Amino acid sequence: MLENLKIGILGGGQLGGMLIRHAIDFGLNISVLDKDANAPCARYTSSFSCGAPTSYEAVLEFGKDLDVITIEMEAVNIDALRELEKQGKKVFPAPDTIQVIQDKFTQKQFLLSHNIPVVPGEAVEGKNDLHKYEHKLPGCLKKRRNGYDGYGVMVLKTSADIDTAFDEPCVLEELVDIKHELSVIVARNEHGAVKCYDPVKMVFSGEKFVLDFQEAPAQLEEGILKEATVLAEKIADALKLVGILAVEMFVTKDNKLLVNELAPRPHNSGHHTIEASTTSQYEQLLRAILGLPLGDTSLHFPSLMMNILETDALNSNRQEKVQQLLDIDGAHLHWYGKKGNRLGRKVGHITITGSTMESIVVKAETIRKILN
Ligand code: ADP
């Protein structure tokens, strides 16, 4: 049964690590492909292959003895996944789904073609092309591919900023007057069953476009939360998704919902589901891609999730800070075990659970002081 299935994950970062943790509960065999021999997953499975998920040859070789292949990152080789499908392997999410989402412009066009509200934007080839759109500034410029954690996002206030803009294919979006940011994680299986988690409110650090913290459930008006859930379900159906999908959305100042971006894989807006929900997003992904019944997505209690970013302050005294964090009741530490150093990268996260959001917010303040 489950123990005979060979599952492969393209990408070996922290999301893959948490997926392995839940695959263990199902007794599954997990193999991982990552270009970095020191990726977090390398130590969690004896079946770790070092190779680029973007390489046709590496993905084909990796998949040849597997039954089901999934992803924890979008930057993967689509042609190799299509070839593996032809060979009879199951690939979820489908290569077509990954391909449409890999590129922020084709993703936007897909959503528009299904009447999903998105942030209006133009495709630009590079810096020179931007001059055509000077009249549209200020705007938000995003790399079409491979952006993550805000690294591929910049604001262009005036035409003077074009000199320092990304010089590669991008999308120039309208600068949205954002009131709130939400994410809904939705799961869908081959039989078309769909389940959503409660919307999560994400709070970003203004300057770097990187997530600061997020609250589940989002403490917003019922109507907008319901609307967000309906949109996420509609997108999962439109994509004929098999797997899980995070739908990131903006609530504008005039209370309109706009889809910002999609991620067809486990997502940081679902980290809290490990401790706070009946079924974690990782288990849900496994259920969805293995044709198992989708699990209950109910939240047991409120939670707040904070990323731990590498800083000089953290590096100066990691051991003592970890001790202090673990001394806080209801603070669940996830340390990713990343090798090497790079200021600003995510090295872990903490999910705080408790009986009320008020008590959790107080603990979050204590944690912020410890980390800084
Ligand atoms: P990434 O793929 O790197 O996470 P996103 O497209 O999600 O990039 O953007 C990161 C953050 O930048 C968003 O969560 C939001 O805070 C801000 N942002 C993105 N697009 C816009 C926009 N059009 N207008 C205003 N802010 C934006």
PDB file of N, CA and C in Angstrom, residues 264-309:
ATOM      1  N   PRO A 264       1.481  26.824  -6.404  1.00  0.00           N
ATOM      2  CA  PRO A 264       0.842  25.500  -6.454  1.00  0.00           C
ATOM      3  C   PRO A 264       1.605  24.448  -5.648  1.00  0.00           C
ATOM      4  N   ARG A 265       1.800  24.714  -4.381  1.00  0.00           N
ATOM      5  CA  ARG A 265       2.685  23.891  -3.532  1.00  0.00           C
ATOM      6  C   ARG A 265       2.462  24.315  -2.093  1.00  0.00           C
ATOM      7  N   PRO A 266       3.087  23.607  -1.122  1.00  0.00           N
ATOM      8  CA  PRO A 266       2.977  24.087   0.264  1.00  0.00           C
ATOM      9  C   PRO A 266       3.498  25.521   0.331  1.00  0.00           C
ATOM     10  N   HIS A 267       2.950  26.298   1.251  1.00  0.00           N
ATOM     11  CA  HIS A 267       3.247  27.729   1.254  1.00  0.00           C
ATOM     12  C   HIS A 267       3.399  28.201   2.688  1.00  0.00           C
ATOM     13  N   ASN A 268       4.179  29.272   2.876  1.00  0.00           N
ATOM     14  CA  ASN A 268       4.380  29.714   4.278  1.00  0.00           C
ATOM     15  C   ASN A 268       3.070  30.181   4.920  1.00  0.00           C
ATOM     16  N   SER A 269       2.078  30.540   4.127  1.00  0.00           N
ATOM     17  CA  SER A 269       0.804  30.932   4.753  1.00  0.00           C
ATOM     18  C   SER A 269       0.043  29.718   5.281  1.00  0.00           C
ATOM     19  N   GLY A 270       0.635  28.535   5.140  1.00  0.00           N
ATOM     20  CA  GLY A 270       0.019  27.335   5.716  1.00  0.00           C
ATOM     21  C   GLY A 270       0.897  26.677   6.773  1.00  0.00           C
ATOM     22  N   HIS A 271       1.981  27.353   7.178  1.00  0.00           N
ATOM     23  CA  HIS A 271       2.851  26.753   8.204  1.00  0.00           C
ATOM     24  C   HIS A 271       2.071  26.436   9.474  1.00  0.00           C
ATOM     25  N   HIS A 272       1.163  27.359   9.843  1.00  0.00           N
ATOM     26  CA  HIS A 272       0.440  27.200  11.117  1.00  0.00           C
ATOM     27  C   HIS A 272      -0.447  25.958  11.141  1.00  0.00           C
ATOM     28  N   THR A 273      -0.777  25.416   9.946  1.00  0.00           N
ATOM     29  CA  THR A 273      -1.691  24.266   9.927  1.00  0.00           C
ATOM     30  C   THR A 273      -1.070  23.049  10.611  1.00  0.00           C
ATOM     31  N   ILE A 274       0.257  23.046  10.770  1.00  0.00           N
ATOM     32  CA  ILE A 274       0.900  21.911  11.463  1.00  0.00           C
ATOM     33  C   ILE A 274       0.370  21.821  12.891  1.00  0.00           C
ATOM     34  N   GLU A 275       0.381  22.957  13.598  1.00  0.00           N
ATOM     35  CA  GLU A 275      -0.043  22.918  15.003  1.00  0.00           C
ATOM     36  C   GLU A 275      -1.515  23.268  15.201  1.00  0.00           C
ATOM     37  N   ALA A 276      -2.061  24.108  14.297  1.00  0.00           N
ATOM     38  CA  ALA A 276      -3.366  24.689  14.612  1.00  0.00           C
ATOM     39  C   ALA A 276      -4.548  24.024  13.900  1.00  0.00           C
ATOM     40  N   SER A 277      -4.285  23.185  12.900  1.00  0.00           N
ATOM     41  CA  SER A 277      -5.401  22.614  12.130  1.00  0.00           C
ATOM     42  C   SER A 277      -5.462  21.099  12.288  1.00  0.00           C
ATOM     43  N   THR A 278      -6.621  20.556  12.009  1.00  0.00           N
ATOM     44  CA  THR A 278      -6.790  19.099  12.115  1.00  0.00           C
ATOM     45  C   THR A 278      -5.862  18.395  11.125  1.00  0.00           C
ATOM     46  N   THR A 279      -5.805  18.904   9.905  1.00  0.00           N
ATOM     47  CA  THR A 279      -4.940  18.310   8.870  1.00  0.00           C
ATOM     48  C   THR A 279      -3.960  19.385   8.430  1.00  0.00           C
ATOM     49  N   SER A 280      -2.667  19.091   8.457  1.00  0.00           N
ATOM     50  CA  SER A 280      -1.708  20.116   8.018  1.00  0.00           C
ATOM     51  C   SER A 280      -1.764  20.234   6.495  1.00  0.00           C
ATOM     52  N   GLN A 281      -1.270  21.361   5.974  1.00  0.00           N
ATOM     53  CA  GLN A 281      -1.248  21.522   4.510  1.00  0.00           C
ATOM     54  C   GLN A 281      -0.374  20.455   3.861  1.00  0.00           C
ATOM     55  N   TYR A 282       0.621  19.969   4.592  1.00  0.00           N
ATOM     56  CA  TYR A 282       1.547  18.974   4.023  1.00  0.00           C
ATOM     57  C   TYR A 282       0.841  17.621   3.885  1.00  0.00           C
ATOM     58  N   GLU A 283       0.127  17.242   4.944  1.00  0.00           N
ATOM     59  CA  GLU A 283      -0.653  16.005   4.868  1.00  0.00           C
ATOM     60  C   GLU A 283      -1.722  16.145   3.779  1.00  0.00           C
ATOM     61  N   GLN A 284      -2.315  17.330   3.690  1.00  0.00           N
ATOM     62  CA  GLN A 284      -3.370  17.553   2.691  1.00  0.00           C
ATOM     63  C   GLN A 284      -2.817  17.383   1.275  1.00  0.00           C
ATOM     64  N   LEU A 285      -1.609  17.875   1.060  1.00  0.00           N
ATOM     65  CA  LEU A 285      -0.992  17.716  -0.263  1.00  0.00           C
ATOM     66  C   LEU A 285      -0.820  16.224  -0.567  1.00  0.00           C
ATOM     67  N   LEU A 286      -0.326  15.469   0.412  1.00  0.00           N
ATOM     68  CA  LEU A 286      -0.131  14.032   0.184  1.00  0.00           C
ATOM     69  C   LEU A 286      -1.464  13.352  -0.095  1.00  0.00           C
ATOM     70  N   ARG A 287      -2.485  13.721   0.672  1.00  0.00           N
ATOM     71  CA  ARG A 287      -3.814  13.140   0.430  1.00  0.00           C
ATOM     72  C   ARG A 287      -4.272  13.462  -0.993  1.00  0.00           C
ATOM     73  N   ALA A 288      -4.095  14.724  -1.393  1.00  0.00           N
ATOM     74  CA  ALA A 288      -4.590  15.154  -2.718  1.00  0.00           C
ATOM     75  C   ALA A 288      -3.877  14.408  -3.846  1.00  0.00           C
ATOM     76  N   ILE A 289      -2.559  14.244  -3.739  1.00  0.00           N
ATOM     77  CA  ILE A 289      -1.827  13.658  -4.880  1.00  0.00           C
ATOM     78  C   ILE A 289      -1.852  12.130  -4.866  1.00  0.00           C
ATOM     79  N   LEU A 290      -2.256  11.543  -3.741  1.00  0.00           N
ATOM     80  CA  LEU A 290      -2.307  10.078  -3.677  1.00  0.00           C
ATOM     81  C   LEU A 290      -3.730   9.546  -3.840  1.00  0.00           C
ATOM     82  N   GLY A 291      -4.671  10.432  -4.167  1.00  0.00           N
ATOM     83  CA  GLY A 291      -6.052   9.995  -4.379  1.00  0.00           C
ATOM     84  C   GLY A 291      -6.743   9.580  -3.088  1.00  0.00           C
ATOM     85  N   LEU A 292      -6.281  10.114  -1.963  1.00  0.00           N
ATOM     86  CA  LEU A 292      -6.895   9.794  -0.662  1.00  0.00           C
ATOM     87  C   LEU A 292      -7.958  10.853  -0.353  1.00  0.00           C
ATOM     88  N   PRO A 293      -8.885  10.551   0.583  1.00  0.00           N
ATOM     89  CA  PRO A 293      -9.872  11.583   0.929  1.00  0.00           C
ATOM     90  C   PRO A 293      -9.164  12.815   1.495  1.00  0.00           C
ATOM     91  N   LEU A 294      -9.638  14.004   1.123  1.00  0.00           N
ATOM     92  CA  LEU A 294      -9.054  15.229   1.692  1.00  0.00           C
ATOM     93  C   LEU A 294      -9.408  15.305   3.175  1.00  0.00           C
ATOM     94  N   GLY A 295      -8.488  15.867   3.966  1.00  0.00           N
ATOM     95  CA  GLY A 295      -8.695  15.930   5.418  1.00  0.00           C
ATOM     96  C   GLY A 295      -9.466  17.170   5.850  1.00  0.00           C
ATOM     97  N   ASP A 296      -9.939  17.106   7.091  1.00  0.00           N
ATOM     98  CA  ASP A 296     -10.661  18.215   7.724  1.00  0.00           C
ATOM     99  C   ASP A 296      -9.702  19.410   7.872  1.00  0.00           C
ATOM    100  N   THR A 297     -10.146  20.584   7.458  1.00  0.00           N
ATOM    101  CA  THR A 297      -9.260  21.757   7.502  1.00  0.00           C
ATOM    102  C   THR A 297      -9.557  22.675   8.698  1.00  0.00           C
ATOM    103  N   SER A 298     -10.390  22.207   9.630  1.00  0.00           N
ATOM    104  CA  SER A 298     -10.775  23.088  10.753  1.00  0.00           C
ATOM    105  C   SER A 298      -9.563  23.551  11.549  1.00  0.00           C
ATOM    106  N   LEU A 299      -9.663  24.804  12.011  1.00  0.00           N
ATOM    107  CA  LEU A 299      -8.644  25.352  12.919  1.00  0.00           C
ATOM    108  C   LEU A 299      -9.051  25.006  14.348  1.00  0.00           C
ATOM    109  N   HIS A 300      -8.111  24.527  15.140  1.00  0.00           N
ATOM    110  CA  HIS A 300      -8.434  24.228  16.549  1.00  0.00           C
ATOM    111  C   HIS A 300      -8.373  25.476  17.421  1.00  0.00           C
ATOM    112  N   PHE A 301      -7.417  26.333  17.113  1.00  0.00           N
ATOM    113  CA  PHE A 301      -7.258  27.561  17.904  1.00  0.00           C
ATOM    114  C   PHE A 301      -6.554  28.621  17.058  1.00  0.00           C
ATOM    115  N   PRO A 302      -6.648  29.890  17.497  1.00  0.00           N
ATOM    116  CA  PRO A 302      -5.958  30.928  16.721  1.00  0.00           C
ATOM    117  C   PRO A 302      -4.439  30.750  16.769  1.00  0.00           C
ATOM    118  N   SER A 303      -3.778  31.326  15.778  1.00  0.00           N
ATOM    119  CA  SER A 303      -2.314  31.213  15.745  1.00  0.00           C
ATOM    120  C   SER A 303      -1.711  32.421  15.037  1.00  0.00           C
ATOM    121  N   LEU A 304      -0.441  32.637  15.326  1.00  0.00           N
ATOM    122  CA  LEU A 304       0.324  33.694  14.650  1.00  0.00           C
ATOM    123  C   LEU A 304       1.660  33.081  14.247  1.00  0.00           C
ATOM    124  N   MET A 305       2.055  33.286  13.013  1.00  0.00           N
ATOM    125  CA  MET A 305       3.310  32.716  12.517  1.00  0.00           C
ATOM    126  C   MET A 305       4.285  33.841  12.194  1.00  0.00           C
ATOM    127  N   MET A 306       5.518  33.701  12.685  1.00  0.00           N
ATOM    128  CA  MET A 306       6.559  34.694  12.377  1.00  0.00           C
ATOM    129  C   MET A 306       7.736  33.985  11.731  1.00  0.00           C
ATOM    130  N   ASN A 307       8.252  34.561  10.669  1.00  0.00           N
ATOM    131  CA  ASN A 307       9.485  34.031  10.091  1.00  0.00           C
ATOM    132  C   ASN A 307      10.661  34.410  10.979  1.00  0.00           C
ATOM    133  N   ILE A 308      11.673  33.560  10.998  1.00  0.00           N
ATOM    134  CA  ILE A 308      12.932  33.952  11.645  1.00  0.00           C
ATOM    135  C   ILE A 308      13.917  34.226  10.519  1.00  0.00           C
ATOM    136  N   LEU A 309      14.295  35.496  10.406  1.00  0.00           N
ATOM    137  CA  LEU A 309      15.238  35.881   9.351  1.00  0.00           C
ATOM    138  C   LEU A 309      16.638  35.982   9.947  1.00  0.00           C
TER     139      LEU A 309
END
